[in-house]
């Protein structure tokens, strides 16, 4: 054992000591007090670092990142372009061409392979760089103090000396010496293996050699805050953190895979492992086991097409009695090449990269490409209310104090400014106030917080709860610029929106938490805090009054939960028993406020007579002690009143919800608010129908539209499945309720997107098909998500769905473009086996060079252009696509066959008309290998066939702009139609430039006879034009037939029920 230890210590020492800073401190950070760490790091705990100092430290000490391989590796990308199934097919064709001494075809194939590799390399490199840059946009952020302000920065920019705020659900950005902590616990299993969260205490100081798991005054990079909140100073970043030490050890001492293989001496085990490695390599090489679902499906398609190509080649050889002549083998190779969509993977890569970049412009960050493909198939969106459907800028509108009356507050345009707007009082309960009773109000002008007016004791205690059971801060910042009329016109708030709103309300009467509880003149001393969580649904703060030394607990939270903790009520200046009748009265007033769309909280308090520690730190930093006392301290409270907070819906929420409904997407609102509040907001944004429409619905449907979490969770899975439809609104929603909702939707074969921002939302985000995290949400939620909304806006979800449908449509378009052409080529070439020359050998309708030119020179550019196409007008007026089929829907398969056969008919027809219609049907001899006078007719027919197919292939791209609408649909005139075609510049030039390049391939000497093996045409242009027109008419007729079918099916399926009947 000792020898092992000695051997371990003899290995190269790490570059720094555990617990030390990037620049070593006098002792490890856990061995210094918080003040000593601040002094050595030269950091101000209240103001943090200056911007200049932070920038200097970032340059001097480096970014807060672990050493890792570069995100984009050009060599690996280059090798991927060479070693893949598609290049393998082309290399086999190349080998066959050179094997039969078809030097021109082989040379062109070699050029195409090289071109494909280099274009694929540069496009993939660009795509990887784009996606890598997007990863930085979605990387974790943290709140740091810079020059007195709290700013959000990426964790990579954190430097030693930064003051960092930490809250529940945050991923710790660096190794941090704690300065303050309230019930703070961290999950350090990543480092220590300890599964239970570790309670932290900043006041403790440890010996230098204390192990990482016992340093209770430090939190480590990449660990998760599971409870409470805190503040600390960063002392180590990047490779100098504890996680960096582990990374260094891994880089230096990784085990050799060979050693793992050699662990087992059994030959059978060795063979088994080798087989697994080979299967894994083959799966990756062929693209069957990595990439997005669409990429894997395409890889499977390529394998099937490869097998089909071999069958086609055998058919060609068989039709020519397995003659091994050069031209016969070349015909077989040509037919095989015609089955393979050689440009498909390249175009898909470009389209995906462009799509992710486009998403960022619409405030959506894609964390994986799989979601990009699937967004268009979303059938249900489960959204939170606060900050997503609503604005998240809350303001107190009503405050009810039993025995005093109801305050109404108009905040004006400055939500955070307590000196503007107005306050009025009515000596009535909220349930007795008629909205039209303006004359009964006693106006009271807004009160400056500097005046500290005399208020009644009942209001004083109400304001004490509002201000002290609160973590938000509100401060007036003095302005001395010339533009300011007077100092102190700017107000800054910090904290949760709900708590900021309550703090602003208290400040209107002169109450300010910081002023009341901090500094030499503080009236209250903070002892402990019991944080809000989704189970308790309330928070409390324990304070001691400076004058009387009495201890009080102040509580706010969900009305029902707070009432359960109360046994008395303050009514004016008297304290009465809280009877059932009084509770009923309180709940009726809560319903009255909630029906106005207000989020209603209850306020309560009581003096604490049981013994309480005299040292604040004993409670503040020992979460276990605080948690142990919570249940007893939060009992027998005095009810002080209700407070109603309004969070107005975003202006774009209503049109976005309606657009979702028009797109066949059902919107559910899962919120922790009171049912009446949830109902009011949901009705306002059209998630729920208005009352008059609700009455028209069947009773069972109307009942199921709105539920509380208690009602929903009380149902068994069988009862939920028996509901006529799942609820559109669930109030008082818990995280477990969200998971049950997702599971219920999955049982109905729905494809679900779920929004979330807190650590408790991570299970539902993972369970959903697409998890959508808020940009301001916790790092845990972001890591569990597929998509991040940078603006926390519901409208951005609709943007993501619309963009996802556009990308999916475009992928369908360019895959259809190339696969339909492949069908056209193969059918034409196999049919052409019947055209035999004097020696009995089949004559090429299209030569290998012509096919390769059309697939790469014509198809690749058009398909890339289709990938950039804008969304079709009805993209949000149709139901989501069926993810069971993906790209290869029944309509897609029918289109592929119909267009492919139409192409083949036009191509074969043009060749046949020239040879047998206008000429004598002479197919010459040896016309597959060289030009001669006897082959003139064949070369002219082949040129006609080639030109026809090329122009059809080009115009087909424009036909695919809309799968059903006519290309020539011109509701706004010819100019608007032309502008629409011109709008996609890439596609426009791909079509028009190649359209004219055809003339060069027909008439330039050597290129025509030797390379393409056709010759210039004259009167045959008439055949070309007729064939192209026939194709266009056939394509338009097919679209017309589809439109008629869709209209008739829609008429059959159209029922008399409204949108809200049977939507989920």
XYZ file of C-alpha atoms in Angstrom, residues 271-860:
590
model
C -12.221 -11.463 -30.365
C -15.512 -10.187 -28.927
C -14.006 -6.773 -28.209
C -12.451 -6.596 -31.644
C -15.794 -7.421 -33.257
C -17.528 -4.734 -31.205
C -14.870 -2.217 -32.211
C -15.267 -3.136 -35.887
C -19.064 -2.883 -35.720
C -18.784 0.470 -33.960
C -16.324 1.754 -36.575
C -18.518 0.554 -39.443
C -21.566 2.217 -37.886
C -19.722 5.510 -37.564
C -18.141 5.193 -41.000
C -21.487 4.554 -42.675
C -23.239 7.180 -40.550
C -25.658 4.667 -39.020
C -24.824 5.283 -35.361
C -24.045 8.987 -35.125
C -25.541 12.234 -36.315
C -29.133 13.435 -36.176
C -32.096 11.110 -36.900
C -32.414 12.537 -40.405
C -28.716 12.010 -41.093
C -29.002 8.423 -39.888
C -32.073 7.857 -42.076
C -30.201 9.227 -45.068
C -27.246 6.960 -44.284
C -29.641 4.002 -44.345
C -31.081 5.323 -47.607
C -27.597 5.463 -49.134
C -26.983 1.836 -48.203
C -30.251 0.774 -49.830
C -29.466 2.872 -52.896
C -25.973 1.381 -53.014
C -27.510 -2.105 -53.028
C -30.022 -0.969 -55.667
C -27.150 0.495 -57.730
C -25.441 -2.896 -57.744
C -28.703 -4.566 -58.831
C -29.122 -2.007 -61.634
C -25.576 -2.622 -62.797
C -26.229 -6.361 -62.878
C -29.439 -5.757 -64.857
C -27.489 -3.699 -67.398
C -24.845 -6.393 -67.752
C -27.520 -9.062 -68.031
C -29.378 -7.157 -70.736
C -26.138 -7.124 -72.702
C -25.474 -10.848 -72.129
C -22.720 -10.004 -69.582
C -20.513 -8.737 -72.368
C -17.334 -7.310 -70.786
C -16.843 -4.679 -73.440
C -15.777 -1.282 -72.168
C -18.972 0.495 -73.124
C -21.176 -2.163 -71.508
C -19.342 -1.923 -68.212
C -19.415 1.873 -68.490
C -23.190 1.742 -69.032
C -23.512 -0.343 -65.853
C -21.360 2.179 -63.941
C -23.439 5.049 -65.338
C -26.684 3.430 -64.207
C -25.229 2.826 -60.747
C -24.103 6.464 -60.442
C -27.560 7.609 -61.502
C -29.107 6.004 -58.403
C -26.889 7.853 -55.902
C -27.754 11.403 -54.677
C -24.122 12.465 -54.475
C -24.777 16.057 -53.343
C -27.269 15.329 -50.602
C -25.090 15.223 -47.468
C -23.228 18.352 -48.501
C -26.429 20.337 -48.996
C -27.888 19.035 -45.727
C -24.830 20.237 -43.786
C -25.035 23.714 -45.299
C -28.786 23.984 -44.656
C -28.486 22.903 -41.028
C -25.705 25.392 -40.310
C -27.618 28.228 -41.965
C -30.743 27.262 -40.010
C -29.035 27.408 -36.618
C -27.629 30.826 -37.464
C -31.043 32.046 -38.569
C -32.500 30.838 -35.281
C -30.144 33.101 -33.319
C -31.476 36.109 -35.210
C -34.904 35.132 -33.883
C -33.710 34.845 -30.248
C -33.446 31.043 -30.268
C -30.261 29.098 -29.546
C -30.243 25.484 -30.725
C -28.256 23.188 -28.449
C -28.517 20.211 -30.824
C -29.408 19.664 -34.464
C -31.891 16.896 -33.634
C -34.286 19.536 -32.248
C -33.845 21.621 -35.376
C -35.312 18.768 -37.430
C -38.074 18.008 -34.931
C -39.373 21.520 -34.200
C -41.737 21.439 -37.130
C -43.484 18.415 -35.645
C -44.415 19.997 -32.300
C -48.105 19.432 -31.537
C -48.310 20.822 -27.985
C -46.482 23.594 -26.151
C -46.535 23.583 -22.348
C -45.505 27.042 -21.186
C -44.982 28.786 -17.903
C -46.833 32.072 -17.416
C -44.548 34.492 -15.622
C -42.023 36.164 -17.890
C -42.890 33.972 -20.883
C -46.521 34.696 -21.651
C -46.425 37.755 -19.391
C -43.870 40.562 -19.333
C -42.187 39.612 -16.066
C -42.211 43.276 -14.946
C -44.515 43.045 -11.999
C -46.190 45.818 -10.047
C -48.443 45.799 -7.019
C -51.947 46.905 -8.029
C -53.945 46.074 -4.905
C -53.193 45.665 -1.189
C -55.910 44.602 1.261
C -55.523 45.100 5.010
C -58.422 43.648 7.038
C -60.117 46.367 9.054
C -58.425 49.173 7.116
C -59.401 48.762 3.475
C -57.969 48.217 0.013
C -55.150 50.250 -1.500
C -55.106 50.706 -5.285
C -51.803 51.639 -6.883
C -51.135 53.180 -10.270
C -47.413 52.849 -10.955
C -47.284 55.088 -14.014
C -44.641 54.361 -16.633
C -41.733 53.871 -14.210
C -42.374 50.540 -12.540
C -39.403 50.746 -10.169
C -39.889 54.379 -9.129
C -41.923 54.619 -5.885
C -42.180 58.413 -6.132
C -44.378 58.478 -9.232
C -47.919 57.295 -9.861
C -50.674 57.406 -7.275
C -52.048 55.514 -4.291
C -55.714 55.515 -3.293
C -57.593 53.858 -0.429
C -61.109 52.512 -0.270
C -62.451 51.365 3.046
C -63.911 48.244 1.521
C -62.900 44.664 0.947
C -61.838 43.728 -2.597
C -64.939 41.576 -3.082
C -67.200 44.540 -2.286
C -65.505 46.988 -4.647
C -67.262 47.664 -7.912
C -64.859 48.726 -10.630
C -67.096 51.679 -11.422
C -67.038 53.073 -7.889
C -64.453 55.773 -8.442
C -66.219 58.358 -6.333
C -65.806 56.264 -3.211
C -62.014 56.367 -3.430
C -60.039 58.639 -1.161
C -57.097 59.785 -3.324
C -53.731 59.828 -1.623
C -50.762 61.226 -3.529
C -47.709 59.051 -3.979
C -45.421 59.334 -0.984
C -41.684 59.795 -1.304
C -39.748 57.186 0.671
C -37.664 60.010 2.125
C -40.648 61.479 3.970
C -41.400 58.463 6.196
C -44.975 59.482 6.953
C -46.870 58.454 10.061
C -48.873 55.316 9.367
C -51.251 53.290 11.454
C -49.802 50.321 13.384
C -51.767 47.830 11.263
C -50.165 49.265 8.126
C -46.742 49.355 9.809
C -46.806 45.603 10.480
C -48.129 44.937 6.977
C -45.241 46.934 5.513
C -42.739 45.224 7.819
C -43.753 41.866 6.330
C -43.728 43.242 2.777
C -40.265 44.745 3.128
C -38.449 42.294 5.417
C -39.809 38.968 4.101
C -38.096 39.982 0.900
C -34.721 39.520 -0.780
C -35.065 42.364 -3.295
C -33.247 45.676 -2.950
C -34.301 49.053 -4.263
C -31.998 52.049 -4.375
C -32.013 55.522 -5.785
C -28.885 56.368 -7.746
C -27.800 59.991 -7.702
C -27.295 61.523 -11.110
C -25.108 64.565 -11.545
C -25.123 64.849 -15.341
C -26.265 68.026 -17.026
C -29.308 66.218 -18.448
C -30.686 65.503 -14.991
C -33.061 68.089 -13.572
C -32.350 66.916 -10.023
C -30.294 64.207 -8.352
C -31.838 60.861 -7.551
C -34.121 60.394 -10.529
C -32.895 56.865 -11.362
C -34.036 53.799 -9.430
C -32.318 50.423 -9.598
C -33.848 47.188 -8.354
C -32.205 43.833 -7.790
C -33.971 40.570 -7.101
C -36.906 38.444 -8.257
C -39.652 40.374 -10.107
C -42.326 39.496 -7.528
C -40.194 40.653 -4.622
C -39.125 43.813 -6.435
C -42.787 44.731 -6.950
C -43.517 44.264 -3.226
C -40.411 46.217 -2.207
C -41.383 49.114 -4.493
C -44.841 49.134 -2.893
C -43.349 49.255 0.617
C -40.978 52.042 -0.470
C -43.983 54.227 -1.321
C -44.592 54.450 2.430
C -40.942 54.872 3.408
C -40.148 51.197 4.078
C -36.845 49.936 2.644
C -35.315 46.595 3.584
C -31.710 47.726 3.336
C -32.384 50.839 5.395
C -34.397 48.897 7.988
C -31.947 46.020 8.464
C -28.441 47.228 7.566
C -26.067 49.869 8.873
C -25.617 51.523 12.243
C -29.173 52.880 12.369
C -30.866 49.572 11.503
C -34.148 48.931 13.320
C -34.051 45.199 12.664
C -31.305 42.558 12.774
C -31.565 39.687 10.327
C -31.277 36.286 12.029
C -32.372 33.664 9.528
C -34.197 33.023 6.307
C -36.398 30.145 5.196
C -36.404 30.188 1.382
C -39.330 29.661 -0.948
C -39.550 26.339 -2.732
C -42.130 24.713 -4.957
C -43.377 22.395 -2.191
C -43.708 24.817 0.741
C -44.832 27.754 -1.479
C -43.891 30.379 1.092
C -40.794 32.074 2.487
C -40.020 33.552 5.878
C -37.412 35.763 7.460
C -36.490 35.951 11.135
C -35.566 39.372 12.543
C -34.829 40.878 15.961
C -36.035 44.378 16.700
C -33.146 46.583 17.858
C -35.103 48.565 20.445
C -37.109 45.858 22.227
C -34.826 42.907 21.367
C -37.979 40.989 20.469
C -37.757 38.404 17.707
C -40.372 38.300 14.940
C -40.934 36.045 11.955
C -42.301 37.563 8.738
C -43.902 35.277 6.141
C -45.342 35.676 2.658
C -46.510 33.104 0.142
C -49.421 31.335 -1.501
C -52.633 32.296 0.250
C -53.790 28.774 1.071
C -50.379 27.777 2.485
C -50.032 30.910 4.608
C -53.601 30.577 5.936
C -52.808 27.018 7.002
C -50.021 28.472 9.158
C -52.214 31.197 10.746
C -54.548 31.019 13.747
C -55.175 34.760 14.224
C -55.959 37.794 12.085
C -55.156 41.475 12.491
C -58.332 43.500 11.909
C -57.487 47.139 12.383
C -55.805 47.491 15.761
C -57.213 44.267 17.191
C -56.035 40.657 16.914
C -58.876 38.156 16.545
C -59.123 34.419 16.150
C -58.976 33.118 12.592
C -62.238 31.189 12.368
C -63.431 29.152 9.424
C -65.867 31.919 8.532
C -63.048 34.471 8.462
C -60.941 32.133 6.316
C -63.824 31.838 3.884
C -64.042 35.624 3.773
C -60.303 35.894 3.075
C -60.524 33.348 0.269
C -63.434 35.245 -1.258
C -61.319 38.417 -1.314
C -58.458 36.463 -2.835
C -60.793 35.234 -5.581
C -61.900 38.800 -6.239
C -58.307 39.970 -6.700
C -57.299 36.907 -8.707
C -60.251 37.365 -11.074
C -58.621 40.660 -12.117
C -55.563 38.734 -13.314
C -53.560 39.560 -10.180
C -51.121 37.172 -8.569
C -52.231 37.148 -4.940
C -49.928 36.524 -1.970
C -50.718 36.494 1.722
C -48.650 38.296 4.366
C -48.363 37.140 7.980
C -46.155 37.492 11.021
C -45.829 36.719 14.699
C -43.546 37.519 17.621
C -41.338 34.554 18.514
C -41.209 33.729 22.195
C -39.210 30.504 22.048
C -35.427 30.761 22.578
C -33.534 31.959 19.522
C -29.775 32.217 19.060
C -28.366 35.649 19.778
C -25.853 35.360 16.953
C -27.228 35.993 13.480
C -24.535 33.924 11.895
C -25.591 30.850 13.838
C -28.826 30.862 11.863
C -27.718 32.510 8.653
C -24.977 30.059 7.873
C -26.234 26.805 9.397
C -29.022 25.749 7.096
C -29.579 22.518 9.035
C -30.402 24.427 12.232
C -32.665 26.830 10.332
C -34.486 24.041 8.559
C -35.012 22.193 11.846
C -36.760 25.239 13.383
C -38.799 26.207 10.342
C -41.912 24.124 10.939
C -42.402 25.324 14.494
C -41.566 28.955 13.723
C -44.027 29.145 10.815
C -47.006 28.056 12.933
C -49.673 30.157 14.752
C -49.009 33.238 12.613
C -51.080 36.431 12.531
C -52.670 37.037 9.131
C -51.868 40.607 8.008
C -53.470 40.890 4.578
C -53.319 40.185 0.851
C -51.255 41.789 -1.853
C -52.187 41.620 -5.557
C -49.441 41.804 -8.171
C -50.101 42.345 -11.841
C -47.862 40.963 -14.532
C -49.385 42.078 -17.845
C -49.289 39.722 -20.832
C -46.720 40.525 -23.465
C -48.337 42.313 -26.423
C -47.146 39.558 -28.738
C -48.514 36.685 -26.607
C -52.105 36.875 -27.879
C -51.224 36.843 -31.621
C -48.590 34.170 -30.984
C -51.020 31.870 -29.175
C -53.594 32.343 -31.934
C -50.932 31.648 -34.551
C -50.036 28.422 -32.724
C -53.683 27.399 -32.719
C -53.904 28.144 -36.441
C -50.811 25.960 -36.928
C -52.479 23.004 -35.210
C -50.440 23.452 -32.018
C -52.203 23.282 -28.666
C -50.889 25.706 -26.018
C -51.028 24.677 -22.360
C -50.227 27.073 -19.508
C -48.760 25.376 -16.436
C -48.361 27.948 -13.680
C -47.954 28.152 -9.942
C -50.488 30.969 -9.721
C -53.965 30.911 -8.220
C -56.627 29.376 -10.496
C -58.494 32.660 -10.961
C -55.290 34.513 -11.852
C -54.325 31.778 -14.284
C -57.830 31.769 -15.788
C -57.842 35.546 -16.284
C -54.449 35.633 -18.034
C -55.168 32.484 -20.084
C -58.446 33.964 -21.303
C -56.756 37.258 -22.106
C -54.218 35.564 -24.399
C -56.795 33.145 -25.889
C -55.440 29.933 -24.347
C -58.879 29.540 -22.793
C -62.063 30.541 -24.615
C -64.097 33.518 -23.384
C -66.928 32.825 -20.973
C -69.611 33.023 -23.671
C -67.813 30.401 -25.791
C -67.084 28.274 -22.737
C -70.813 27.934 -22.089
C -71.309 26.503 -25.592
C -68.880 23.619 -25.020
C -69.995 20.233 -23.674
C -69.912 20.226 -19.880
C -67.189 17.556 -19.608
C -64.957 19.422 -22.085
C -65.439 22.738 -20.267
C -64.562 21.135 -16.927
C -61.374 19.574 -18.287
C -60.027 22.798 -19.825
C -58.948 24.215 -16.455
C -57.695 22.323 -13.404
C -55.551 22.826 -10.369
C -52.525 20.634 -9.827
C -54.315 19.045 -6.875
C -57.234 18.030 -9.087
C -54.999 16.777 -11.900
C -52.645 14.826 -9.650
C -55.592 13.200 -7.855
C -56.570 11.464 -11.114
C -55.110 8.109 -12.048
C -53.445 7.653 -15.427
C -56.547 5.815 -16.634
C -58.786 8.704 -15.560
C -56.505 11.237 -17.255
C -56.563 9.209 -20.460
C -60.368 9.128 -20.275
C -60.662 12.928 -20.187
C -62.260 14.354 -23.352
C -59.147 16.491 -23.583
C -56.227 17.375 -21.365
C -56.412 20.655 -19.437
C -55.174 23.769 -21.201
C -54.439 25.481 -17.893
C -53.101 23.878 -14.721
C -52.877 26.241 -11.751
C -50.813 25.794 -8.592
C -48.625 23.570 -10.717
C -45.774 21.602 -9.132
C -42.799 20.151 -11.045
C -44.222 16.628 -10.710
C -47.476 17.826 -12.293
C -45.581 19.017 -15.353
C -44.000 15.582 -15.749
C -47.419 13.901 -15.510
C -48.805 16.275 -18.132
C -45.985 15.384 -20.538
C -46.513 11.674 -19.956
C -50.254 12.063 -20.550
C -49.591 13.895 -23.814
C -47.149 11.186 -24.889
C -49.800 8.545 -24.276
C -51.944 10.469 -26.771
C -49.072 10.383 -29.289
C -48.425 14.096 -29.026
C -45.038 15.723 -29.597
C -44.390 18.126 -26.725
C -42.277 21.235 -26.196
C -41.930 22.317 -22.562
C -40.583 25.584 -21.164
C -38.801 25.944 -17.842
C -36.309 28.093 -15.993
C -35.735 26.625 -12.538
C -33.768 23.665 -11.263
C -37.089 21.938 -10.476
C -38.048 22.177 -14.139
C -35.161 20.005 -15.303
C -37.089 16.676 -15.017
C -39.909 17.979 -17.221
C -37.453 19.560 -19.673
C -35.691 16.226 -20.039
C -38.956 14.298 -20.334
C -40.337 16.604 -23.026
C -39.533 15.930 -26.663
C -38.102 19.437 -26.876
C -37.029 21.202 -23.682
C -37.005 24.984 -23.919
C -35.016 26.862 -21.266
C -35.233 30.565 -20.582
C -32.111 32.654 -21.139
C -32.442 34.014 -17.601
C -33.099 30.560 -16.164
C -30.848 28.369 -14.077
C -27.834 26.627 -15.565
C -29.351 23.260 -14.626
C -32.447 24.046 -16.697
C -30.288 25.131 -19.634
C -28.226 21.952 -19.493
C -31.441 19.899 -19.513
C -32.855 21.745 -22.511
C -32.605 21.451 -26.273
C -33.357 25.109 -26.983
C -32.635 28.347 -25.135
C -34.783 31.453 -25.608
C -32.541 34.478 -25.193
C -35.490 36.841 -24.622
C -37.738 34.537 -22.508
C -40.579 35.381 -24.879
C -43.418 33.050 -25.883
C -43.391 34.606 -29.347
C -39.854 33.252 -29.775
C -41.223 29.708 -29.336
C -43.495 30.368 -32.297
C -40.489 31.770 -34.176
C -38.603 28.559 -33.436
C -41.505 26.401 -34.637
C -41.882 28.474 -37.798
C -38.151 28.326 -38.509
C -38.127 24.589 -37.758
C -40.957 24.044 -40.240
C -39.162 26.165 -42.843
C -35.963 24.150 -42.479
C -37.884 20.871 -42.557
C -39.766 21.982 -45.679
C -36.544 22.995 -47.388
C -34.863 19.707 -46.499
C -37.838 17.918 -48.038
C -37.577 20.096 -51.130
C -33.944 19.451 -51.924
C -34.133 15.743 -51.052
C -37.156 15.447 -53.359
C -35.259 17.387 -56.034
C -32.368 14.959 -56.139
C -34.249 11.694 -55.513
C -36.871 12.420 -58.190
C -34.004 13.088 -60.609
C -32.380 9.811 -59.558
C -35.609 7.988 -60.424
C -35.701 9.819 -63.752
C -32.107 8.852 -64.546
C -32.496 5.207 -63.569
C -35.808 4.685 -65.396
C -34.423 6.397 -68.490
C -31.219 4.366 -68.472
C -32.946 1.047 -67.791
C -35.503 1.779 -70.507
C -32.647 2.725 -72.782
C -31.385 -0.853 -72.597
C -33.930 -1.581 -75.336
C -32.157 0.819 -77.739
C -29.399 -1.387 -79.225
C -26.948 -0.553 -81.951
C -25.804 -2.703 -84.856
C -23.523 -4.763 -82.591
C -26.341 -5.487 -80.122
C -25.031 -3.189 -77.360
C -27.395 -0.815 -75.557
C -26.943 2.861 -76.455
C -26.542 5.507 -73.736
C -29.483 7.869 -73.552
C -27.312 9.869 -71.143
C -23.562 9.450 -70.749
C -21.776 9.170 -67.381
C -20.367 12.694 -67.762
C -23.789 14.147 -68.521
C -25.297 12.486 -65.445
C -22.447 13.563 -63.178
C -22.656 17.100 -64.528
C -26.382 17.246 -63.836
C -26.058 15.783 -60.340
C -23.143 18.002 -59.263
C -23.013 20.995 -61.596
C -26.768 21.447 -61.835
C -28.306 19.698 -58.843
C -25.960 20.647 -56.001
